[in-house]
Tab-separated table of C-alpha atoms and ligand atoms in Angstrom:
chain	number	residue	atom	x	y	z
A	1	MET	CA	0.000	0.000	0.000
A	2	ALA	CA	1.503	3.333	-1.003
A	3	GLY	CA	1.312	6.022	1.663
A	4	LEU	CA	1.425	9.740	1.020
A	5	PHE	CA	5.182	9.935	1.371
A	6	ALA	CA	8.272	8.013	0.378
A	7	SER	CA	11.742	8.347	1.864
A	8	PRO	CA	13.909	10.958	0.100
A	9	LYS	CA	15.660	9.776	-3.049
A	10	GLY	CA	18.887	7.883	-2.478
A	11	VAL	CA	18.485	7.306	1.236
A	12	ALA	CA	19.505	3.908	2.580
A	13	GLU	CA	16.793	2.728	4.954
A	14	TYR	CA	16.655	-0.560	6.851
A	15	VAL	CA	13.585	-2.226	8.315
A	16	PRO	CA	13.351	-5.593	10.102
A	17	PRO	CA	14.513	-8.226	9.453
A	18	ASP	CA	17.249	-6.633	7.245
A	19	SER	CA	17.927	-3.980	9.845
A	20	GLU	CA	19.233	-6.727	12.169
A	21	ARG	CA	21.845	-7.562	9.560
A	22	PHE	CA	22.730	-3.891	9.195
A	23	LEU	CA	23.149	-3.582	12.955
A	24	ALA	CA	25.277	-6.726	13.127
A	25	VAL	CA	27.622	-5.254	10.494
A	26	ARG	CA	27.895	-1.902	12.249
A	27	ILE	CA	28.704	-3.526	15.582
A	28	ALA	CA	31.271	-5.889	14.035
A	29	LEU	CA	33.029	-3.066	12.179
A	30	SER	CA	33.751	-1.112	15.349
A	31	ALA	CA	34.763	-4.070	17.538
A	32	PRO	CA	38.457	-4.335	16.522
A	33	ALA	CA	39.042	-0.600	17.123
A	34	ARG	CA	37.412	-0.812	20.544
A	35	ARG	CA	39.791	-3.644	21.409
A	36	ALA	CA	42.718	-1.480	20.259
A	37	GLY	CA	42.162	1.425	22.639
A	38	TYR	CA	39.841	3.628	20.586
A	39	GLY	CA	37.350	5.701	22.583
A	40	TYR	CA	33.924	6.567	21.218
A	41	ILE	CA	33.197	10.082	19.976
A	42	GLU	CA	29.669	11.279	19.241
A	43	LEU	CA	29.809	14.038	16.646
A	44	PRO	CA	27.239	16.555	15.426
A	45	ILE	CA	25.337	15.721	12.256
A	46	PHE	CA	25.887	19.258	10.945
A	47	GLU	CA	28.828	21.603	11.205
A	48	ASP	CA	29.897	25.028	9.977
A	49	THR	CA	30.218	24.756	6.207
A	50	ALA	CA	33.686	26.337	6.397
A	51	LEU	CA	35.001	23.349	8.373
A	52	PHE	CA	34.472	21.017	5.418
A	53	VAL	CA	35.570	23.574	2.815
A	54	ARG	CA	38.856	24.042	4.648
A	55	GLY	CA	39.248	20.452	5.890
A	56	VAL	CA	38.156	18.381	2.902
A	57	GLY	CA	39.260	20.844	0.213
A	58	GLU	CA	37.553	23.105	-2.276
A	59	SER	CA	38.734	21.192	-5.335
A	60	THR	CA	37.064	17.936	-4.251
A	61	ASP	CA	33.743	16.710	-5.639
A	62	VAL	CA	32.555	16.293	-2.062
A	63	VAL	CA	32.862	20.017	-1.340
A	64	GLY	CA	32.306	21.340	-4.863
A	65	LYS	CA	29.209	19.327	-5.791
A	66	GLU	CA	27.925	17.085	-3.061
A	67	MET	CA	27.373	18.987	0.159
A	68	TYR	CA	23.951	19.469	1.692
A	69	THR	CA	24.400	23.071	2.737
A	70	PHE	CA	21.720	25.286	4.242
A	71	THR	CA	21.369	28.578	6.036
A	72	ASP	CA	19.878	28.318	9.496
A	73	ARG	CA	17.549	30.810	11.154
A	74	GLY	CA	20.528	32.728	12.504
A	75	ASP	CA	21.924	33.146	8.975
A	76	ARG	CA	24.761	30.707	9.564
A	77	SER	CA	25.884	28.433	6.746
A	78	LEU	CA	25.718	24.839	7.964
A	79	THR	CA	26.352	21.558	6.175
A	80	LEU	CA	25.195	18.002	6.855
A	81	ARG	CA	28.456	16.173	7.479
A	82	PRO	CA	29.781	14.527	4.290
A	83	GLU	CA	32.519	12.711	6.243
A	84	GLY	CA	33.847	12.403	9.786
A	85	THR	CA	37.562	13.201	9.853
A	86	ALA	CA	37.256	16.996	9.789
A	87	SER	CA	34.724	16.837	12.639
A	88	VAL	CA	36.891	14.535	14.766
A	89	VAL	CA	39.857	16.862	14.338
A	90	ARG	CA	37.729	19.926	15.079
A	91	ALA	CA	36.378	18.277	18.251
A	92	ALA	CA	39.824	17.079	19.386
A	93	ILE	CA	41.201	20.610	19.069
A	94	GLU	CA	38.137	22.172	20.691
A	95	HIS	CA	38.218	19.855	23.707
A	96	GLY	CA	41.979	20.134	24.204
A	97	VAL	CA	42.532	16.374	24.063
A	98	LEU	CA	45.661	16.765	21.935
A	99	GLN	CA	47.460	18.229	24.954
A	100	GLY	CA	47.360	14.821	26.684
A	101	THR	CA	48.967	11.475	25.856
A	102	LEU	CA	49.355	10.820	22.160
A	103	PRO	CA	48.061	9.302	20.007
A	104	VAL	CA	44.474	10.178	20.806
A	105	LYS	CA	42.421	7.300	19.402
A	106	LEU	CA	38.758	7.913	18.568
A	107	TRP	CA	36.048	5.979	16.730
A	108	TYR	CA	32.653	7.088	15.472
A	109	ALA	CA	29.663	5.748	13.597
A	110	GLY	CA	26.555	7.135	12.019
A	111	PRO	CA	25.012	8.698	8.930
A	112	PHE	CA	26.859	10.893	6.441
A	113	PHE	CA	25.426	12.889	3.540
A	114	ARG	CA	26.590	13.469	-0.005
A	115	ALA	CA	24.376	14.620	-2.872
A	116	GLU	CA	25.621	11.969	-5.285
A	117	ARG	CA	23.687	10.331	-8.103
A	118	PRO	CA	22.027	7.402	-6.326
A	119	GLN	CA	22.582	3.857	-7.528
A	120	GLN	CA	23.138	0.431	-5.985
A	121	GLY	CA	25.661	0.994	-3.177
A	122	ARG	CA	25.763	4.773	-3.602
A	123	TYR	CA	23.425	6.749	-1.415
A	124	ARG	CA	22.811	10.321	-0.377
A	125	GLN	CA	22.532	9.266	3.238
A	126	PHE	CA	24.913	6.427	4.018
A	127	GLN	CA	26.541	5.014	7.096
A	128	GLN	CA	30.163	4.793	8.151
A	129	VAL	CA	32.165	3.400	11.013
A	130	GLY	CA	35.413	5.328	11.260
A	131	ILE	CA	38.519	5.655	13.399
A	132	GLU	CA	41.141	8.387	13.776
A	133	ALA	CA	44.466	8.225	15.661
A	134	LEU	CA	45.786	11.737	16.218
A	135	GLY	CA	49.178	13.091	17.157
A	136	VAL	CA	51.819	10.521	16.247
A	137	ASN	CA	53.790	9.793	13.091
A	138	ASP	CA	54.711	6.107	13.283
A	139	PRO	CA	54.641	3.497	10.503
A	140	ALA	CA	53.546	0.923	13.104
A	141	LEU	CA	50.425	3.020	13.733
A	142	ASP	CA	49.714	3.194	9.989
A	143	ALA	CA	49.999	-0.595	9.814
A	144	GLU	CA	47.782	-1.039	12.866
A	145	THR	CA	45.147	1.184	11.233
A	146	ILE	CA	45.090	-0.900	8.072
A	147	ALA	CA	45.124	-4.097	10.129
A	148	LEU	CA	42.052	-2.944	12.064
A	149	ALA	CA	40.125	-2.397	8.818
A	150	ASP	CA	41.185	-5.811	7.585
A	151	GLU	CA	40.238	-7.479	10.875
A	152	ALA	CA	36.848	-5.739	10.968
A	153	LEU	CA	35.935	-7.017	7.512
A	154	ARG	CA	37.330	-10.514	8.118
A	155	SER	CA	35.427	-10.793	11.396
A	156	LEU	CA	32.237	-10.724	9.328
A	157	GLY	CA	33.514	-13.613	7.246
A	158	LEU	CA	34.402	-11.460	4.231
A	159	SER	CA	37.325	-12.559	2.105
A	160	ASN	CA	36.686	-11.324	-1.437
A	161	PHE	CA	38.253	-7.900	-0.863
A	162	ARG	CA	41.607	-6.300	-1.612
A	163	ILE	CA	43.553	-3.601	0.198
A	164	LEU	CA	45.100	-1.076	-2.193
A	165	LEU	CA	48.029	0.834	-0.735
A	166	ASN	CA	49.777	4.008	-1.811
A	167	CYS	CA	51.900	6.735	-0.308
A	168	LEU	CA	51.113	10.331	-1.210
A	169	GLY	CA	54.345	11.713	0.187
A	170	ASP	CA	55.210	14.294	2.806
A	171	ALA	CA	55.645	18.074	2.671
A	172	GLU	CA	59.130	17.562	1.233
A	173	SER	CA	58.061	15.177	-1.575
A	174	ARG	CA	54.868	16.865	-2.663
A	175	PRO	CA	55.866	20.184	-4.334
A	176	GLY	CA	58.375	18.506	-6.696
A	177	TYR	CA	55.904	15.790	-7.625
A	178	ARG	CA	53.126	18.295	-8.102
A	179	GLU	CA	55.246	20.199	-10.644
A	180	LYS	CA	56.213	17.008	-12.521
A	181	LEU	CA	52.611	15.835	-12.688
A	182	LEU	CA	51.326	19.242	-13.722
A	183	THR	CA	53.853	19.471	-16.555
A	184	PHE	CA	52.721	16.019	-17.709
A	185	LEU	CA	49.023	16.910	-17.471
A	186	ARG	CA	49.497	20.151	-19.420
A	187	GLY	CA	50.655	18.049	-22.363
A	188	LEU	CA	47.429	15.988	-22.468
A	189	ASP	CA	44.224	16.485	-24.385
A	190	LEU	CA	41.905	17.367	-21.508
A	191	ASP	CA	38.636	19.290	-21.458
A	192	GLU	CA	38.583	22.727	-19.883
A	193	ALA	CA	37.130	21.670	-16.524
A	194	THR	CA	39.734	18.949	-16.144
A	195	GLN	CA	42.519	21.350	-17.096
A	196	ALA	CA	41.276	23.719	-14.428
A	197	ARG	CA	41.214	20.870	-11.929
A	198	ALA	CA	44.771	19.979	-12.872
A	199	GLU	CA	45.927	23.522	-12.176
A	200	ALA	CA	44.128	23.600	-8.799
A	201	ASN	CA	45.121	20.121	-7.663
A	202	PRO	CA	46.856	17.881	-10.207
A	203	LEU	CA	46.553	14.763	-8.016
A	204	ARG	CA	42.767	14.999	-8.364
A	205	VAL	CA	43.079	14.210	-12.079
A	206	LEU	CA	44.658	10.811	-11.317
A	207	ASP	CA	41.335	9.937	-9.696
A	208	ASP	CA	39.348	10.695	-12.884
A	209	LYS	CA	37.472	7.498	-13.738
A	210	ARG	CA	36.631	8.368	-17.375
A	211	PRO	CA	38.337	5.964	-19.814
A	212	GLN	CA	39.462	8.767	-22.181
A	213	VAL	CA	41.314	10.391	-19.259
A	214	GLN	CA	42.603	7.125	-17.750
A	215	ARG	CA	44.052	6.123	-21.139
A	216	GLN	CA	46.153	9.282	-21.257
A	217	LEU	CA	47.383	8.747	-17.698
A	218	ALA	CA	49.134	5.458	-18.455
A	219	ASP	CA	52.585	7.099	-18.390
A	220	ALA	CA	51.868	9.693	-15.714
A	221	PRO	CA	54.725	10.236	-13.248
A	222	LEU	CA	54.152	8.334	-10.015
A	223	ILE	CA	54.485	9.775	-6.537
A	224	VAL	CA	56.437	6.711	-5.355
A	225	ASP	CA	59.248	7.795	-7.668
A	226	SER	CA	59.350	11.272	-6.097
A	227	LEU	CA	59.312	10.407	-2.415
A	228	SER	CA	61.781	12.049	-0.048
A	229	ASP	CA	64.103	9.647	1.765
A	230	SER	CA	62.116	9.813	4.981
A	231	ALA	CA	58.756	9.321	3.205
A	232	ALA	CA	60.161	6.375	1.234
A	233	GLN	CA	61.539	4.824	4.407
A	234	HIS	CA	58.234	5.327	6.234
A	235	HIS	CA	56.387	3.666	3.357
A	236	GLN	CA	58.750	0.693	3.324
A	237	GLN	CA	58.277	0.254	7.052
A	238	VAL	CA	54.493	0.278	6.730
A	239	ARG	CA	54.748	-2.413	4.074
A	240	ALA	CA	57.122	-4.461	6.227
A	241	TYR	CA	54.789	-4.274	9.237
A	242	LEU	CA	51.870	-5.366	7.065
A	243	ASN	CA	53.890	-8.290	5.749
A	244	ASP	CA	54.796	-9.237	9.337
A	245	LEU	CA	51.131	-9.149	10.238
A	246	GLY	CA	50.294	-11.352	7.252
A	247	ILE	CA	48.018	-8.706	5.753
A	248	ALA	CA	47.793	-8.918	1.984
A	249	PHE	CA	47.854	-5.625	0.102
A	250	GLU	CA	48.409	-4.453	-3.451
A	251	ASP	CA	50.577	-1.488	-4.353
A	252	ALA	CA	48.391	1.055	-6.123
A	253	PRO	CA	50.743	3.859	-7.187
A	254	LYS	CA	47.933	5.888	-8.798
A	255	LEU	CA	45.545	5.663	-5.886
A	256	VAL	CA	44.423	9.093	-4.767
A	257	ARG	CA	41.452	9.571	-2.548
A	258	GLY	CA	38.453	11.854	-2.963
A	259	LEU	CA	39.397	14.137	-0.078
A	260	ASP	CA	42.279	16.610	-0.131
A	261	TYR	CA	43.752	16.182	3.351
A	262	TYR	CA	45.652	12.987	2.624
A	263	THR	CA	49.441	12.815	2.753
A	264	GLY	CA	51.682	9.782	3.225
A	265	THR	CA	50.008	6.398	3.694
A	266	THR	CA	46.687	6.078	1.857
A	267	PHE	CA	44.615	2.997	1.247
A	268	GLU	CA	41.319	1.814	-0.066
A	269	VAL	CA	39.495	-1.477	0.409
A	270	VAL	CA	37.669	-2.730	-2.666
A	271	HIS	CA	35.289	-5.653	-2.815
A	272	ASP	CA	35.193	-7.653	-6.009
A	273	GLY	CA	31.525	-8.635	-5.826
A	274	LEU	CA	29.977	-5.169	-5.872
A	275	GLY	CA	30.272	-3.792	-9.405
A	276	ALA	CA	30.862	-0.063	-9.818
A	277	GLN	CA	30.618	0.994	-6.162
A	278	SER	CA	33.329	-1.380	-5.032
A	279	ALA	CA	35.043	0.727	-2.346
A	280	ILE	CA	33.905	-0.586	1.007
A	281	GLY	CA	36.341	1.551	2.940
A	282	GLY	CA	39.256	3.886	2.708
A	283	GLY	CA	41.589	6.017	4.696
A	284	GLY	CA	45.070	7.268	5.261
A	285	SER	CA	47.185	9.802	7.024
A	286	TYR	CA	46.919	13.572	7.057
A	287	ASP	CA	49.993	15.508	8.170
A	288	SER	CA	48.629	19.027	8.041
A	289	LEU	CA	44.858	18.793	8.657
A	290	ILE	CA	45.115	19.347	12.415
A	291	GLY	CA	47.297	22.427	11.882
A	292	ASP	CA	45.079	23.652	9.028
A	293	LEU	CA	42.077	23.586	11.351
A	294	GLY	CA	43.873	25.732	13.913
A	295	GLY	CA	45.300	22.981	16.098
A	296	PRO	CA	48.886	22.014	16.881
A	297	ASP	CA	51.171	20.846	14.097
A	298	LEU	CA	50.456	17.136	14.534
A	299	PRO	CA	49.677	14.347	12.088
A	300	GLY	CA	46.743	11.920	12.114
A	301	ILE	CA	45.630	8.725	10.432
A	302	GLY	CA	42.310	6.921	10.139
A	303	PHE	CA	39.783	5.209	7.947
A	304	ALA	CA	36.075	4.891	7.393
A	305	LEU	CA	34.269	1.741	6.381
A	306	GLY	CA	30.955	2.045	4.549
A	307	VAL	CA	28.377	0.034	6.494
A	308	ASP	CA	25.857	-0.107	3.631
A	309	ARG	CA	28.419	-1.378	1.137
A	310	THR	CA	29.877	-3.828	3.650
A	311	LEU	CA	26.386	-5.259	4.090
A	312	LEU	CA	26.063	-5.579	0.300
A	313	ALA	CA	29.462	-7.308	0.279
A	314	CYS	CA	28.198	-9.780	2.897
A	315	ASP	CA	25.182	-10.443	0.657
A	316	ALA	CA	27.467	-10.909	-2.360
A	317	GLU	CA	29.509	-13.487	-0.439
A	318	GLY	CA	26.380	-15.205	0.870
A	319	ILE	CA	27.373	-14.627	4.481
A	320	ASP	CA	24.863	-15.616	7.112
A	321	LEU	CA	25.113	-12.852	9.691
A	322	GLY	CA	22.857	-14.770	12.057
A	323	ALA	CA	19.856	-12.494	11.533
A	324	HIS	CA	18.563	-12.754	15.045
A	325	PRO	CA	14.920	-13.538	15.713
A	326	SER	CA	13.401	-10.795	17.777
A	327	CYS	CA	12.373	-12.930	20.760
A	328	ASP	CA	12.684	-16.366	22.349
A	329	VAL	CA	9.418	-16.599	24.235
A	330	PHE	CA	6.001	-15.466	23.066
A	331	LEU	CA	3.230	-15.058	25.624
A	332	VAL	CA	-0.355	-15.761	24.604
A	333	PRO	CA	-3.057	-14.536	26.993
A	334	LEU	CA	-6.464	-16.145	26.501
A	335	GLY	CA	-8.788	-13.707	28.298
A	336	VAL	CA	-8.552	-10.505	30.347
A	337	GLY	CA	-7.407	-12.167	33.594
A	338	ALA	CA	-4.636	-13.956	31.704
A	339	LYS	CA	-3.382	-10.721	30.192
A	340	GLN	CA	-2.952	-9.234	33.656
A	341	VAL	CA	-0.876	-12.238	34.700
A	342	LEU	CA	1.218	-12.311	31.532
A	343	VAL	CA	2.034	-8.589	31.454
A	344	LYS	CA	3.718	-9.130	34.820
A	345	LEU	CA	5.347	-12.374	33.729
A	346	ALA	CA	6.780	-10.668	30.611
A	347	ALA	CA	8.488	-8.076	32.807
A	348	GLU	CA	9.806	-10.815	35.124
A	349	LEU	CA	11.219	-12.914	32.283
A	350	ARG	CA	12.875	-9.881	30.674
A	351	MET	CA	14.460	-9.010	34.034
A	352	ALA	CA	15.929	-12.515	33.928
A	353	GLY	CA	17.508	-11.634	30.559
A	354	ILE	CA	15.071	-13.569	28.363
A	355	ARG	CA	13.804	-11.987	25.142
A	356	VAL	CA	10.051	-11.912	25.417
A	357	ASP	CA	7.170	-10.592	23.360
A	358	MET	CA	3.468	-11.098	23.751
A	359	ALA	CA	0.233	-11.077	21.784
A	360	PHE	CA	-1.491	-7.720	21.974
A	361	GLY	CA	-4.831	-6.678	20.578
A	362	ASP	CA	-6.873	-9.810	21.324
A	363	ARG	CA	-6.596	-11.334	17.876
A	364	GLY	CA	-7.362	-14.857	19.048
A	365	MET	CA	-5.293	-18.012	19.352
A	366	LYS	CA	-4.555	-18.479	15.647
A	367	GLY	CA	-3.361	-14.911	15.124
A	368	ALA	CA	-1.256	-15.130	18.288
A	369	MET	CA	0.489	-18.311	17.155
A	370	ARG	CA	1.219	-16.759	13.766
A	371	ALA	CA	2.750	-13.744	15.521
A	372	ALA	CA	4.848	-16.086	17.703
A	373	ASP	CA	6.157	-17.754	14.607
A	374	ARG	CA	6.934	-14.481	12.877
A	375	ALA	CA	8.796	-13.246	15.938
A	376	GLY	CA	11.071	-16.281	15.680
A	377	ALA	CA	10.073	-17.495	19.148
A	378	ARG	CA	11.179	-20.942	20.288
A	379	ILE	CA	8.585	-21.183	23.039
A	380	ALA	CA	4.963	-20.080	23.299
A	381	LEU	CA	3.472	-19.715	26.731
A	382	LEU	CA	-0.299	-19.998	26.891
A	383	VAL	CA	-2.416	-18.929	29.824
A	384	GLY	CA	-6.234	-18.988	30.045
A	385	ASP	CA	-8.796	-19.148	32.858
A	386	ARG	CA	-8.131	-22.857	33.438
A	387	GLU	CA	-4.379	-22.309	33.845
A	388	ILE	CA	-4.976	-19.379	36.212
A	389	SER	CA	-7.237	-21.381	38.500
A	390	SER	CA	-4.724	-24.234	38.718
A	391	GLY	CA	-1.642	-21.926	39.006
A	392	VAL	CA	0.107	-23.209	35.873
A	393	ALA	CA	1.028	-22.135	32.342
A	394	THR	CA	1.077	-24.243	29.189
A	395	VAL	CA	4.554	-24.168	27.646
A	396	LYS	CA	4.653	-25.103	23.985
A	397	ASP	CA	7.885	-25.943	22.196
A	398	LEU	CA	7.318	-24.375	18.771
A	399	ALA	CA	9.829	-26.592	17.000
A	400	THR	CA	8.334	-29.907	18.168
A	401	SER	CA	4.803	-28.735	19.104
A	402	GLU	CA	5.216	-30.578	22.444
A	403	GLN	CA	3.224	-29.059	25.308
A	404	VAL	CA	3.734	-29.294	29.048
A	405	GLU	CA	2.101	-27.632	32.009
A	406	VAL	CA	4.511	-25.880	34.353
A	407	SER	CA	3.620	-24.430	37.743
A	408	ALA	CA	3.779	-20.639	37.987
A	409	ASP	CA	6.523	-20.538	40.632
A	410	SER	CA	9.024	-22.605	38.644
A	411	LEU	CA	8.251	-20.984	35.287
A	412	VAL	CA	11.264	-18.659	35.028
A	413	ASP	CA	13.712	-21.457	35.912
A	414	PHE	CA	11.994	-23.875	33.560
A	415	ILE	CA	12.189	-21.474	30.608
A	416	GLN	CA	15.771	-20.508	31.313
A	417	GLU	CA	16.690	-24.175	31.349
A	418	LYS	CA	14.800	-24.870	28.143
A	419	LEU	CA	16.483	-22.006	26.274
A	420	ARG	CA	19.970	-23.014	27.334
B	1	HAM	P1	35.593	7.990	1.887
B	1	HAM	O1	36.438	7.112	1.026
B	1	HAM	O2	35.029	9.199	1.268
B	1	HAM	O3	36.492	8.364	3.132
B	1	HAM	O4	34.422	7.152	2.487
B	1	HAM	C1	34.669	5.935	3.164
B	1	HAM	C2	33.673	4.880	2.758
B	1	HAM	O5	32.332	5.358	2.949
B	1	HAM	C3	33.707	4.504	1.285
B	1	HAM	O6	34.730	3.573	1.012
B	1	HAM	C4	32.332	3.903	1.087
B	1	HAM	O7	32.302	2.558	1.525
B	1	HAM	C5	31.473	4.741	2.010
B	1	HAM	N1	30.775	5.763	1.216
B	1	HAM	C6	31.235	6.961	0.827
B	1	HAM	N2	30.296	7.604	0.085
B	1	HAM	C7	29.236	6.780	-0.006
B	1	HAM	C8	27.952	6.852	-0.634
B	1	HAM	N3	27.556	7.931	-1.312
B	1	HAM	N4	27.103	5.793	-0.511
B	1	HAM	C9	27.477	4.698	0.185
B	1	HAM	N5	28.664	4.583	0.802
B	1	HAM	C10	29.539	5.594	0.709
B	1	HAM	C11	36.099	9.185	4.151
B	1	HAM	O8	34.971	9.530	4.329
B	1	HAM	C12	37.230	9.550	5.084
B	1	HAM	N6	36.701	10.445	6.125
B	1	HAM	C13	37.857	8.305	5.676
B	1	HAM	C14	38.998	8.611	6.591
B	1	HAM	C15	38.977	8.609	7.923
B	1	HAM	N7	40.212	8.965	6.229
B	1	HAM	C16	40.953	9.180	7.303
B	1	HAM	N8	40.206	8.994	8.341
């Protein structure tokens, strides 16, 4: 039945039972970071527009074309967050946490917003789980970050993904490379907009997915060939740590990410069963973002995993996420007196940690049993006038249809035992 309204175009929405799978993915994706000392940070859904313009970069598609920006009643320009890193850095500076022990490790989860053209796996409201480690430049920390992404995805049973690794260089490597790349790009047959992009940020052009551009980039100079000694050494150490950890990765010397703050280690995780929207996560380090946002001159590194796409990847690999039934015990009151008894019993069973639902709305025995089935219950508990007068309840095993009468005072123990 169509109602008067539909959800906005391109919004990923999850209703039961799929929402249980979504939740299972989101929880699993954050678990490795929580075990590695990351503390939770709850960020605002909207921020000052200028934070993203400065943090993410004006030449990016995210800032140039995809932000949901609005003016509030106080004439302030605000933007629904398109990503989390700029907000984490802003909050870390604002709350003074960078003055304590470093690195500061933070994780976050929730919806993000980009006005992209919607398609399978690409939404205007999508969900990420992300982590950021702020304040320390250490190849071991870069490797740990990548390892946590790998572990998060593997913990779901995923295996058909690849980690693409690149190094975008440090402040010493970048200007020379930028010049080399720009000279190369100026010699290509590019449309005006792309030429302008090249002049503003030549690395952006490497990310151009159009075949006519990609073809011309085959011989583009690579950043790995322009790295300073310390950047090259850092990169080699990251690779060595990853090898030690047994984490497979592919060198991707043309990998640039869609956000401008990246320097040094950058990576993307692609899943091979997803078609065009194959990136299920990405991240890397950012040497100057904290300073650019008014904080101390400290580096950071992090990643974000796309929850929606990770769920699609689980579907593509046929992974059973154990979509949990919503309850174990379903209470069926047969009459007004019985309802009074069972409302109390439901509370008592839930206090004992048992997942309980009950038939509401007096739809009769048949409707109640159908509801019990739909709820995934293993046990139905039936109480009518007869049971009340003899102080018992009828316990029905829904798998075998066996029924027994159990006295009211041993009911909680009996059910706990049966569910074990
Ligand atoms: P990102 O690569 O823009 O990085 O996004 C990370 C992940 O979010 C993507 O790999 C993808 O799975 C998911 N994602 C992005 N856009 C969409 C969309 N329109 N629909 C569905 N899923 C999407 C960042 O956002 C950085 N803040 C990551 C980071 C953290 N770097 C350092 N720290």
